[in-house]
XYZ file of C-alpha atoms in Angstrom:
738
model
C 101.467 71.242 138.024
C 101.976 68.619 135.389
C 99.389 66.771 136.679
C 96.882 69.731 136.302
C 93.573 68.605 135.309
C 91.422 71.501 133.789
C 87.958 71.889 133.765
C 86.486 74.160 131.147
C 83.118 75.825 131.311
C 81.853 78.422 128.694
C 79.889 81.627 129.429
C 78.974 84.582 126.900
C 80.180 87.585 128.755
C 78.915 89.795 125.888
C 78.342 89.902 122.274
C 77.731 93.403 121.678
C 79.794 95.113 124.142
C 80.728 98.650 122.038
C 84.345 98.020 122.427
C 85.236 95.393 125.005
C 81.982 93.294 124.062
C 84.001 90.250 124.427
C 83.293 86.314 124.564
C 85.148 85.013 127.318
C 86.013 81.213 127.534
C 85.569 80.825 131.717
C 88.184 78.069 132.993
C 88.423 76.619 136.090
C 90.964 74.220 137.441
C 90.688 71.202 139.717
C 94.435 70.674 141.100
C 95.249 67.386 142.323
C 96.371 66.355 145.629
C 100.065 66.390 144.937
C 99.736 70.369 145.344
C 99.246 71.937 148.543
C 97.783 75.164 149.551
C 100.878 76.556 150.709
C 102.004 76.270 147.125
C 99.176 78.795 145.818
C 99.019 82.489 145.600
C 96.774 85.055 145.113
C 97.590 87.304 141.968
C 97.800 91.050 143.014
C 97.393 94.482 141.375
C 97.869 98.455 142.170
C 95.088 100.716 142.964
C 96.159 103.213 140.039
C 95.584 100.187 137.800
C 92.056 99.373 139.054
C 91.121 103.362 138.626
C 92.576 103.160 135.292
C 90.599 99.705 134.177
C 87.591 101.205 135.889
C 87.679 104.219 133.420
C 87.970 101.836 130.738
C 84.971 99.851 131.354
C 82.717 102.624 132.187
C 83.261 103.727 128.842
C 83.640 100.792 126.823
C 81.867 97.988 128.769
C 79.326 99.386 130.955
C 76.784 99.554 128.315
C 76.374 95.643 127.748
C 77.568 94.589 131.559
C 75.763 97.592 133.179
C 77.587 99.976 135.678
C 77.668 97.351 138.315
C 78.738 94.557 136.543
C 75.608 92.691 136.738
C 74.948 91.857 133.246
C 72.000 92.046 130.899
C 70.730 89.476 128.135
C 73.815 87.922 126.697
C 76.444 89.922 128.853
C 76.573 88.169 132.209
C 77.536 89.222 135.419
C 81.482 90.070 136.028
C 81.309 90.214 139.624
C 79.689 87.554 142.355
C 80.090 83.914 142.926
C 79.311 82.726 139.638
C 82.212 84.752 137.879
C 84.801 83.849 140.728
C 83.868 80.256 141.307
C 84.609 79.822 137.409
C 87.853 81.183 137.657
C 89.363 79.893 141.211
C 92.526 78.507 141.316
C 93.028 79.450 137.616
C 96.386 81.140 136.735
C 96.052 85.059 136.045
C 97.556 84.734 133.000
C 95.306 82.382 131.499
C 92.998 85.021 132.103
C 94.690 87.909 130.854
C 95.990 85.919 127.728
C 91.997 85.035 127.222
C 90.597 88.374 127.423
C 93.646 89.589 124.911
C 93.063 86.808 122.435
C 89.454 87.327 122.354
C 88.641 90.966 123.036
C 87.075 92.959 120.908
C 85.661 90.159 119.101
C 85.644 92.292 115.937
C 89.875 93.187 116.230
C 91.267 90.860 119.243
C 94.765 91.822 120.523
C 93.894 95.307 119.119
C 94.332 96.735 122.585
C 97.522 97.598 124.342
C 98.942 95.088 126.998
C 98.192 97.637 130.170
C 94.663 98.235 128.792
C 93.963 94.835 129.070
C 95.842 94.010 132.528
C 93.913 97.363 134.078
C 90.527 95.790 133.082
C 91.476 92.755 134.417
C 92.602 94.726 137.697
C 89.516 96.493 137.821
C 87.376 92.660 137.452
C 89.746 91.682 140.581
C 89.141 94.864 142.714
C 85.379 94.503 142.104
C 85.199 90.890 143.114
C 86.760 91.373 146.908
C 90.537 91.239 146.006
C 92.551 94.110 147.528
C 95.022 95.993 145.925
C 98.795 96.130 146.729
C 102.074 97.521 145.840
C 102.381 94.375 142.663
C 101.447 95.707 139.036
C 99.240 93.264 137.423
C 100.882 92.233 133.825
C 101.601 89.558 131.425
C 104.493 88.194 133.660
C 102.386 88.133 136.726
C 102.406 84.981 138.846
C 99.460 83.903 141.037
C 95.608 82.953 140.705
C 93.072 84.893 139.498
C 91.029 84.000 142.559
C 92.547 81.885 145.423
C 90.012 78.917 146.896
C 91.992 76.872 149.430
C 89.428 74.206 149.486
C 89.851 73.060 146.472
C 93.591 72.903 146.827
C 93.757 69.113 148.191
C 90.721 67.987 145.928
C 90.757 64.533 144.567
C 91.541 64.177 140.934
C 88.692 64.033 138.405
C 88.846 62.376 135.002
C 88.418 64.553 132.340
C 85.499 63.411 129.957
C 84.046 65.209 126.704
C 80.437 64.692 126.302
C 79.136 62.451 123.896
C 75.480 62.162 122.455
C 73.517 60.379 125.242
C 76.114 61.217 128.046
C 76.981 64.655 129.841
C 80.570 65.216 129.953
C 83.261 67.095 132.614
C 85.166 69.041 129.196
C 84.167 70.519 126.099
C 85.074 68.229 122.735
C 88.435 68.956 121.936
C 87.661 70.302 118.790
C 85.110 72.819 120.350
C 85.769 76.601 120.258
C 84.318 79.632 122.096
C 87.231 82.265 121.218
C 88.668 83.378 117.833
C 91.853 81.386 116.871
C 95.091 82.803 115.587
C 95.808 81.924 111.865
C 98.250 84.181 111.084
C 101.841 84.378 111.347
C 102.165 87.424 113.964
C 104.813 90.197 113.580
C 105.151 92.345 116.415
C 107.540 95.658 116.788
C 107.396 98.312 119.179
C 104.457 100.114 118.327
C 102.764 97.769 115.660
C 101.359 94.288 114.959
C 101.408 92.746 111.645
C 99.481 89.620 110.600
C 100.461 87.608 107.507
C 97.681 85.456 106.323
C 98.134 84.323 103.104
C 102.194 84.507 101.626
C 102.173 86.727 98.884
C 103.946 85.097 96.102
C 103.469 87.298 92.870
C 105.379 90.535 94.303
C 108.271 91.540 92.102
C 110.524 94.026 93.499
C 109.775 98.142 92.290
C 113.025 99.387 90.586
C 113.471 102.627 90.149
C 112.369 102.509 86.533
C 109.393 100.997 87.625
C 108.444 104.086 89.409
C 109.670 106.235 86.785
C 107.414 104.578 84.185
C 105.196 102.277 85.355
C 103.603 99.428 83.654
C 100.244 99.889 82.302
C 98.855 97.102 84.593
C 100.322 99.050 88.079
C 99.557 101.630 89.978
C 102.847 102.370 91.641
C 102.556 105.842 92.830
C 99.895 107.737 94.631
C 98.441 109.121 91.389
C 100.207 106.472 89.210
C 103.343 107.733 87.899
C 105.585 110.348 89.533
C 104.065 113.291 87.213
C 101.015 112.999 89.523
C 98.683 112.439 86.312
C 96.229 110.304 87.916
C 95.937 108.928 84.433
C 95.227 105.163 83.603
C 96.969 103.848 80.142
C 94.658 100.703 80.098
C 91.596 100.895 77.420
C 89.763 97.842 77.866
C 86.785 99.679 79.610
C 86.054 102.272 77.149
C 83.172 104.784 76.223
C 81.416 101.787 74.267
C 81.234 99.510 77.063
C 81.381 100.967 80.276
C 77.763 100.798 80.398
C 78.584 96.764 80.963
C 80.666 97.881 84.061
C 79.877 95.858 86.973
C 80.667 95.149 90.844
C 83.769 92.508 91.037
C 83.880 92.571 94.830
C 83.805 94.553 98.229
C 86.084 95.236 100.704
C 85.148 96.582 104.195
C 87.723 99.190 105.755
C 88.306 100.742 109.035
C 85.583 103.198 110.675
C 86.515 106.520 110.725
C 87.594 109.477 108.552
C 88.869 107.920 105.348
C 90.310 109.399 101.908
C 92.632 106.553 100.699
C 94.928 106.128 97.861
C 95.520 102.530 96.973
C 98.771 101.267 95.133
C 98.748 98.265 93.181
C 101.771 96.031 91.956
C 101.600 92.746 90.256
C 97.644 92.553 91.299
C 98.190 93.196 94.731
C 96.554 96.028 96.149
C 97.995 98.390 99.161
C 95.416 100.371 100.969
C 95.510 102.465 104.045
C 92.365 102.554 106.347
C 91.770 104.788 109.101
C 93.609 104.302 112.358
C 97.014 103.575 110.555
C 96.066 100.317 109.340
C 97.665 99.242 106.176
C 96.337 96.267 104.096
C 97.455 93.999 101.192
C 94.471 92.839 99.109
C 94.427 90.169 96.240
C 92.964 92.380 93.528
C 91.530 89.330 91.654
C 88.950 88.927 94.571
C 89.600 91.029 97.768
C 91.092 88.406 99.570
C 92.813 90.165 102.649
C 96.844 88.743 102.351
C 98.342 90.919 105.224
C 97.683 93.933 107.510
C 99.566 96.418 109.412
C 98.169 97.695 112.933
C 99.537 100.938 114.297
C 99.713 100.690 118.382
C 99.641 104.322 119.842
C 101.357 104.647 123.385
C 98.947 105.850 125.977
C 98.934 109.535 126.226
C 99.342 109.667 122.525
C 97.559 109.718 119.422
C 94.818 107.096 118.957
C 95.064 107.109 114.939
C 94.011 109.273 112.363
C 93.467 109.572 108.330
C 96.304 108.036 106.188
C 95.849 109.312 102.630
C 98.856 107.742 100.911
C 101.811 105.355 100.376
C 104.711 104.566 98.597
C 106.797 101.445 97.840
C 110.228 100.605 96.444
C 111.993 97.344 95.921
C 110.270 95.347 98.337
C 108.763 97.863 100.908
C 105.732 99.717 101.308
C 106.380 102.883 103.220
C 103.816 104.515 106.175
C 103.918 108.274 107.023
C 102.281 107.769 110.601
C 99.971 109.767 112.393
C 102.417 109.697 115.021
C 105.253 111.510 113.043
C 106.973 108.409 112.287
C 108.331 107.110 108.883
C 108.190 103.097 108.505
C 108.873 100.992 105.881
C 106.848 97.783 105.753
C 107.931 94.177 103.748
C 105.752 94.156 100.827
C 105.248 90.752 100.870
C 104.491 89.786 104.537
C 103.533 93.472 106.561
C 106.338 93.013 108.728
C 108.043 96.189 109.973
C 111.516 96.945 108.324
C 112.309 100.092 109.789
C 111.011 102.552 111.821
C 112.021 106.053 112.842
C 110.431 109.158 114.353
C 110.537 111.895 111.995
C 109.351 114.727 114.423
C 107.874 114.860 118.337
C 104.267 114.069 118.492
C 103.606 115.992 121.428
C 104.398 119.140 119.680
C 101.293 118.525 117.212
C 103.960 117.053 114.378
C 101.630 114.713 112.291
C 101.211 113.000 108.726
C 98.255 113.345 106.726
C 99.625 111.978 103.370
C 102.287 109.650 102.523
C 105.660 110.171 101.054
C 106.826 109.629 97.744
C 110.386 107.884 96.389
C 112.349 109.815 94.222
C 116.156 108.683 93.254
C 116.491 106.130 95.852
C 115.329 108.467 98.788
C 112.203 108.378 100.756
C 110.777 112.102 101.135
C 108.074 113.286 103.363
C 106.410 116.186 104.264
C 105.430 116.950 108.125
C 102.047 118.766 109.024
C 101.014 119.630 112.492
C 102.927 123.101 112.554
C 100.044 125.316 113.801
C 101.570 125.909 117.312
C 104.273 127.721 118.352
C 107.828 126.207 118.324
C 110.920 126.428 116.926
C 111.324 123.428 115.055
C 108.898 124.284 112.264
C 107.575 122.342 109.304
C 109.883 120.582 107.038
C 110.400 117.975 104.257
C 112.682 115.304 104.912
C 114.760 113.058 102.908
C 115.597 109.632 104.326
C 117.579 106.415 102.974
C 115.231 104.114 101.581
C 116.752 100.990 102.902
C 117.727 101.978 106.328
C 115.367 105.032 107.354
C 118.462 107.286 108.205
C 117.356 110.811 107.532
C 119.682 112.397 104.764
C 118.474 115.981 104.880
C 115.540 118.458 106.120
C 114.692 121.585 104.399
C 112.207 124.034 106.209
C 109.337 125.327 104.993
C 109.705 128.429 107.066
C 112.143 130.781 106.183
C 114.529 131.324 109.093
C 115.855 134.579 110.474
C 119.287 135.645 108.822
C 118.389 132.809 105.705
C 116.960 134.017 102.512
C 113.416 134.810 102.865
C 113.437 135.225 106.828
C 112.721 138.870 106.563
C 109.281 138.389 104.981
C 107.771 137.364 108.714
C 107.592 140.836 110.098
C 110.237 140.526 112.608
C 108.595 137.632 113.760
C 110.626 135.625 116.309
C 111.027 132.077 114.646
C 109.197 130.300 117.563
C 105.926 132.197 116.233
C 106.304 131.497 112.937
C 103.747 128.645 112.150
C 101.761 126.946 109.246
C 103.493 126.039 106.052
C 102.340 122.260 106.444
C 102.957 119.914 103.705
C 99.429 118.413 103.467
C 99.868 116.256 100.144
C 102.371 114.213 98.302
C 104.554 115.229 95.778
C 105.889 114.743 92.290
C 108.993 113.910 91.016
C 110.562 114.523 87.523
C 113.402 111.840 86.882
C 115.055 113.782 83.882
C 114.918 117.195 85.555
C 116.206 115.310 88.862
C 113.839 117.624 91.027
C 110.516 116.809 93.529
C 107.832 119.251 93.583
C 106.113 119.907 97.001
C 103.066 122.156 97.941
C 103.062 124.033 101.163
C 100.008 125.171 103.245
C 99.309 129.124 104.348
C 101.051 130.762 107.174
C 99.321 130.282 110.516
C 96.935 131.253 112.091
C 95.412 131.260 109.266
C 94.540 135.229 109.081
C 97.414 137.765 109.190
C 95.650 139.940 112.118
C 95.787 136.796 114.137
C 99.424 136.226 113.430
C 100.613 140.136 114.272
C 101.401 140.617 110.750
C 100.122 142.315 107.240
C 98.911 140.776 104.249
C 102.031 142.616 103.077
C 104.091 140.542 104.854
C 104.768 137.163 102.537
C 105.592 135.131 104.967
C 107.908 132.457 102.790
C 107.612 129.441 102.064
C 104.086 129.292 102.843
C 101.572 128.813 99.836
C 104.227 127.860 97.546
C 105.141 125.348 95.163
C 108.848 124.245 96.118
C 111.233 122.432 93.716
C 114.096 120.626 95.740
C 116.877 118.424 94.645
C 116.209 115.069 96.094
C 119.634 113.777 96.639
C 120.439 116.942 99.467
C 117.350 118.721 99.986
C 118.717 121.658 98.415
C 115.752 124.369 97.564
C 116.350 124.983 93.720
C 113.457 127.143 93.184
C 110.011 128.297 94.827
C 106.711 130.241 93.210
C 104.611 131.585 96.305
C 101.514 131.836 94.784
C 99.543 133.779 97.283
C 102.066 136.353 99.556
C 100.583 136.560 102.873
C 97.862 134.399 102.610
C 94.960 135.252 105.327
C 91.715 133.295 104.441
C 92.980 129.513 104.961
C 93.215 129.339 101.313
C 96.365 127.271 100.815
C 98.070 126.474 97.372
C 99.129 123.101 99.272
C 97.871 120.202 96.524
C 98.854 118.273 93.456
C 101.895 119.433 91.577
C 100.957 117.760 87.632
C 103.861 117.899 85.688
C 103.131 117.879 81.912
C 105.485 118.153 78.610
C 104.171 120.425 75.558
C 105.994 121.137 72.578
C 109.457 119.612 74.343
C 108.592 122.448 77.378
C 108.186 120.974 80.925
C 105.357 122.832 82.674
C 103.872 122.186 86.657
C 100.342 122.885 86.491
C 98.694 123.220 90.365
C 95.386 124.707 91.573
C 94.579 125.482 95.261
C 91.720 126.796 97.114
C 91.753 130.071 95.224
C 90.862 128.179 92.407
C 93.564 129.525 90.212
C 95.066 127.239 88.089
C 98.701 128.237 87.972
C 100.910 127.260 85.222
C 104.874 127.125 85.745
C 107.529 126.299 83.880
C 109.211 123.706 85.963
C 113.080 123.992 85.070
C 112.636 127.405 86.777
C 109.473 128.142 88.207
C 108.838 131.012 85.839
C 105.012 131.776 85.309
C 103.423 131.111 82.350
C 99.913 131.473 82.809
C 96.940 131.004 85.164
C 93.131 130.652 84.936
C 90.143 131.484 87.125
C 88.003 128.164 87.493
C 85.278 129.459 89.777
C 83.999 132.996 90.772
C 86.449 134.831 93.618
C 86.353 137.789 94.741
C 88.970 137.674 97.486
C 91.528 139.585 94.917
C 91.100 142.961 93.571
C 93.612 142.445 91.283
C 94.920 139.053 89.177
C 97.637 140.000 86.944
C 97.516 137.788 83.807
C 100.878 138.671 82.952
C 103.302 138.259 85.852
C 100.339 135.893 88.007
C 100.611 138.749 91.198
C 97.504 138.778 92.834
C 96.449 141.509 95.431
C 93.881 141.107 98.206
C 90.901 143.828 98.116
C 91.077 146.359 100.766
C 89.120 145.199 103.271
C 90.934 141.918 103.653
C 94.246 143.978 103.620
C 92.615 145.937 106.656
C 91.259 143.125 108.626
C 90.786 143.547 112.414
C 90.560 141.175 115.165
C 86.685 139.917 115.640
C 85.375 141.690 112.191
C 83.778 139.292 110.081
C 84.644 139.329 106.091
C 82.669 138.042 103.543
C 84.671 135.977 100.578
C 84.321 133.668 97.507
C 85.472 130.482 97.380
C 85.145 129.216 100.664
C 87.941 127.185 102.479
C 86.445 124.085 100.762
C 87.837 125.836 97.523
C 87.941 126.161 94.598
C 89.945 123.189 94.638
C 91.165 121.185 97.525
C 92.753 117.416 97.875
C 90.671 115.678 95.567
C 92.793 115.586 92.718
C 93.031 116.580 89.408
C 93.494 114.144 86.718
C 95.679 115.107 83.382
C 94.750 113.011 80.030
C 97.890 113.060 77.701
C 95.864 111.840 74.983
C 93.519 114.915 74.866
C 96.019 117.358 76.498
C 93.084 118.155 78.805
C 93.505 118.701 83.067
C 90.185 117.682 84.539
C 89.658 119.515 87.544
C 87.038 118.419 90.607
C 85.890 122.057 91.841
C 83.844 123.109 94.345
C 81.298 126.193 94.804
C 80.756 127.617 97.983
C 81.253 131.150 100.198
C 81.952 131.970 103.634
C 82.107 134.592 106.340
C 85.483 134.589 108.278
C 86.723 136.247 111.375
C 90.145 136.333 112.757
C 90.805 135.858 116.417
C 92.978 137.222 119.012
C 96.352 134.922 119.239
C 98.374 134.671 122.597
C 102.322 134.716 121.310
C 103.619 132.226 123.664
C 105.392 128.685 123.393
C 102.801 125.927 122.409
C 99.728 128.188 121.679
C 99.054 129.647 118.351
C 96.695 127.150 115.926
C 94.173 128.301 113.320
C 92.757 131.263 115.316
C 89.757 131.939 112.599
C 85.841 131.528 112.686
C 83.992 130.195 109.808
C 80.292 130.111 108.582
C 79.542 128.594 104.881
C 76.970 129.966 102.544
C 75.793 129.388 98.764
C 77.921 130.642 95.901
C 76.319 133.588 94.179
C 74.844 132.456 90.566
C 75.451 128.832 90.991
C 71.560 128.032 92.380
C 72.950 125.938 95.034
C 74.772 123.316 92.479
C 78.011 122.953 95.041
C 80.080 120.621 93.048
C 81.615 121.140 89.577
C 84.187 119.328 87.181
C 85.834 121.476 84.652
C 88.199 120.184 81.928
C 91.047 122.692 80.359
C 93.283 122.428 77.376
C 96.762 122.860 79.306
C 98.099 124.389 75.993
C 95.734 127.532 76.199
C 94.198 127.188 79.581
C 90.819 127.323 77.990
C 88.161 125.560 79.579
C 86.636 122.694 77.144
C 83.751 121.531 78.985
C 82.264 121.455 82.687
C 79.466 120.086 84.898
C 77.933 121.074 87.770
C 75.789 119.618 90.239
C 74.386 119.883 93.421
C 76.718 117.107 95.645
C 80.033 117.925 95.716
C 82.593 115.770 94.285
C 84.642 113.791 96.898
C 87.252 112.015 95.193
C 90.036 112.553 92.994
C 89.395 112.338 88.956
C 90.738 109.452 87.378
C 91.081 109.530 83.375
C 91.950 106.418 81.052
C 93.390 105.800 77.773
C 89.599 104.279 77.150
C 88.456 108.175 76.857
C 86.800 108.188 80.325
C 86.527 110.098 83.314
C 85.754 108.077 86.792
C 84.828 110.608 90.068
C 82.395 110.000 92.883
C 80.452 112.447 95.168
C 78.945 113.229 98.428
C 75.917 111.667 97.286
C 77.070 108.168 97.052
C 77.181 108.475 93.037
C 80.200 106.975 91.227
C 80.381 108.567 87.804
C 81.398 107.998 84.452
C 81.982 110.877 82.120
C 83.380 110.781 77.998
C 86.430 112.714 78.717
C 86.050 114.640 75.277
C 82.673 116.636 76.188
C 81.869 115.490 80.160
C 78.780 113.423 78.767
C 77.940 110.808 81.322
C 77.618 107.317 80.135
C 77.702 104.934 83.396
C 76.786 105.742 87.218
C 76.075 103.335 90.262
C 75.400 104.133 93.542
C 77.314 102.954 96.740
C 76.315 102.306 100.467
C 78.046 105.753 101.470
C 79.834 108.688 100.114
C 82.584 108.391 97.301
C 85.464 109.349 98.599
C 89.223 108.831 98.052
C 91.474 108.538 94.927
C 90.020 105.805 92.469
C 92.809 103.767 90.533
C 92.667 101.384 87.669
C 94.858 98.273 87.016
C 95.133 94.941 85.211
C 95.670 91.221 86.227
C 96.190 88.640 83.542
C 94.895 91.372 80.776
C 91.817 92.221 82.704
C 91.391 95.960 83.646
C 89.388 96.942 86.987
C 88.405 100.065 88.369
C 88.885 100.623 92.291
C 87.117 103.250 93.767
C 87.159 103.946 97.722
C 84.171 105.106 100.036
C 84.050 107.157 102.913
C 82.952 110.136 105.446
C 84.098 113.170 106.843
C 87.145 115.846 106.083
C 87.473 119.004 106.586
C 85.852 121.946 104.474
C 85.167 119.710 101.361
C 82.935 117.558 103.597
C 81.133 120.564 105.386
C 79.900 121.896 102.477
C 77.429 119.023 101.767
C 76.895 118.552 105.374
C 76.114 121.920 105.984
C 74.734 123.340 102.622
C 72.803 120.309 101.289
C 71.540 118.544 104.448
C 69.199 116.336 102.387
C 71.965 114.331 100.556
C 72.155 111.776 103.506
C 74.495 109.398 103.610
C 75.199 106.784 106.417
C 78.107 106.199 108.793
C 79.754 103.051 109.108
C 80.218 101.828 105.353
C 83.886 102.453 104.646
C 85.008 100.306 101.737
C 86.851 99.678 98.461
C 84.458 99.165 95.804
C 86.365 97.175 92.787
C 84.757 96.984 89.132
C 85.029 94.931 85.869
C 83.195 94.422 82.942
C 80.585 91.831 82.894
C 81.410 89.724 80.274
C-alpha cells in the first residue's frame, strides 16, 4: 500500500441539504500492480445499520438528493455507476472520515459516529452491496466498493493541472472540504474546539465572586446578590443617545434565553443545544466552544440560561442532568458528573452558582412520579464530587412531610428549581426559589388547596457547606394555578438590615428578613383575582372559593396568567436610588384540571390553559415598574403592547436597559422611566443583558432569541401582529460612538 497512487475527483454532493446537506470529496484510488486482487476486501455493514441510515436519510437528506438518491440540481446522485466507480477500491474509512469531516457543512463532525456509519451503510445498501453480520464503524477494514478489474492496473503518474494542460489529480493546495483549524478536545459526551489561545484570563477567586470588579460580570446577575446592576457609568443619561453597534455574534438556533458571563474581556455565553462559547469582548472573535453530544435515544439538547465560574473553570448544568466543568482557557472538559437519571425526566434549564467553594445546582424535570423527587446539590468545585443533596419535596416522616395529604413519596411531584440562586457571603447562606407542586392543580394531584405541599413555592435558605435547610418561607401554600414563586432572589441591605426581595407569577413582591425568613412586607404589582385574602400584616394569602373547590374538567377564570405577573425575566436593583425595577406581564387565562393516573412514571402538568387580555389594560401586555425597597411604593411604571422578554439591567450611569417581544431594546432613565434611546434587532430581544468594560471602554451586550413558555405565548397568541422572524438568535454588543 506504500506505492498507492491516489486520484482525487471532486463532486458536489449537496450544498443545501437541511441537515446532511454536504459537500463530499469523491476519491478514487488506482492500485499498483504490486497488490493482488486477493488482498482486497469489500467493507461490510449490518441490515440494522442500513435501516437506521435509511431513516436518517429520509428525514434529513431526501429533500436535496431525493427519495431515490438520484439527486437534483447541485445535489448529485448517491447511487449508480457514477457514484460507485468514483469510490471503487478506496478504503471505507476514507469515506466515513470524509463524511464526518465535511457534513453538515455548517457544523462538521457534529453528529455521532454511529449516525455517520449508518448513513454510509445505507449508501452501500442502496448501491447493491449486501449486508452481513459485520457492523460498520470507524475501525472497519475493507473497501467502499470492490472493483477487481482495477486491482492489477498499471501505475499512473499523478499530475496536477496547470493552465494549458489537464491533470490527473487536483492541485495540492486545492480544497473541497472544511479544514480542522482548531485544537480538538474530546470527552465521552462532548467535543471542545480551541480556536485561539485565551491568554488574558485570570483565575476567579472567591473574593472576585463576592465583590466582582466593575468591568466584569462573574455571576449570572453580575454579583451573588442578584442585583443585575453594573457600577459602570461611562454610558449615562447624557450620552446614551450616541450608543451604536460594535459587533454581533450569531448564536445556535432554538429556544434561547442566555445569560452571558464576562471576565477580563472574555464573554462566556450558553447557546441552545448545550453549546458554550467564549468570545473576545472587543470584536466578537470566537476563542473556543464546547458542544454537548447526546447519546442515542436520549435528549437532543435544549435550553441553557446560565453558567457559573470559579478559579479557571466554567460550570455548565446540562440538559441531560449532568454538571460539567470546562477549562476557562480552552473549553476542554475538566470533569463531568451525572446529577440525576435523565431517563426519569430530570434536566437542567438554568445553571449553578458557586458559594464557599461549592458548585450548587437545582434540578428540574420533576413532574413525573418517582421516589427521587426534586433536589438541590452541592459539589466539590475541583472534582465535581457530590457533597450534599437537599430535597425540595418534604419526605414522609420528616419535617413538612405531613403537608402532602398522605400521598406516598413517589406521587409527590414538582418543586423544581427553575432559576439560579443567590449567595450571601457574610451570612453564609444561599437562597433558591422552588416551583409549584405537580400536577399543577390541586384536584389533579389528589389534594386540596389546604394541603400546603412543602417545600413547593418557597424561598429556601441553605447552608452551602452541608446543604442544611436553615429556613424556608412558603409564599403560596397549596399553589394550584401554575403560578410558581421560583425566580430571582434579590438580596439588599437597608439601614444595616439584610432583606430578600422576590416576586413570582402571582405578581406579589415579597420582602423577607434574610437572616430568618420573617415576613417584612408585600406589594401587589399587577391586577390579581386569585386570592380573596392577602394579609398585609402576615403575608398569608387565601384562594377564592371556586379555586378551593375546583373539580376535574371545570374551567376557572384567573388573573394573572401563567406568564405572570412576573416570570424568569429578572428584576434589577439599583443601589444608588434603592429602586427595584421589575419586568411584569399583564394577561389572564382560563384553566382546567385534568384527571391524573397515579402510577410510577405518570404525572406531568395535567392542566389546560387559554389566554386572554387582562381587564383594564387595553391590551398593554408589557409592564415595567420601579419600587422603592424601603416602603415598596411604586415610583414609576411603563406599559406597552409588547411583552418585555429580557431581564432588566441597571447601571451607575442612571440607565435601565431592557428588550421586548417586538424586537426593541430600550434605555430608560432609571429615575423616572423616560425613554432616552432605543434600537431594533433582527428578532425578539430575549435573555439577560449585561455590561462590561475593556481597557476603560464600557459595553452593553444584549441577546436576541425566540420561544419559551407562557411569556412567549402572550405575544404570539394575544398580539400576533408583532411579528419576529426565526433563525436570528444572536448577541448584540453596543458601545458609545466616539
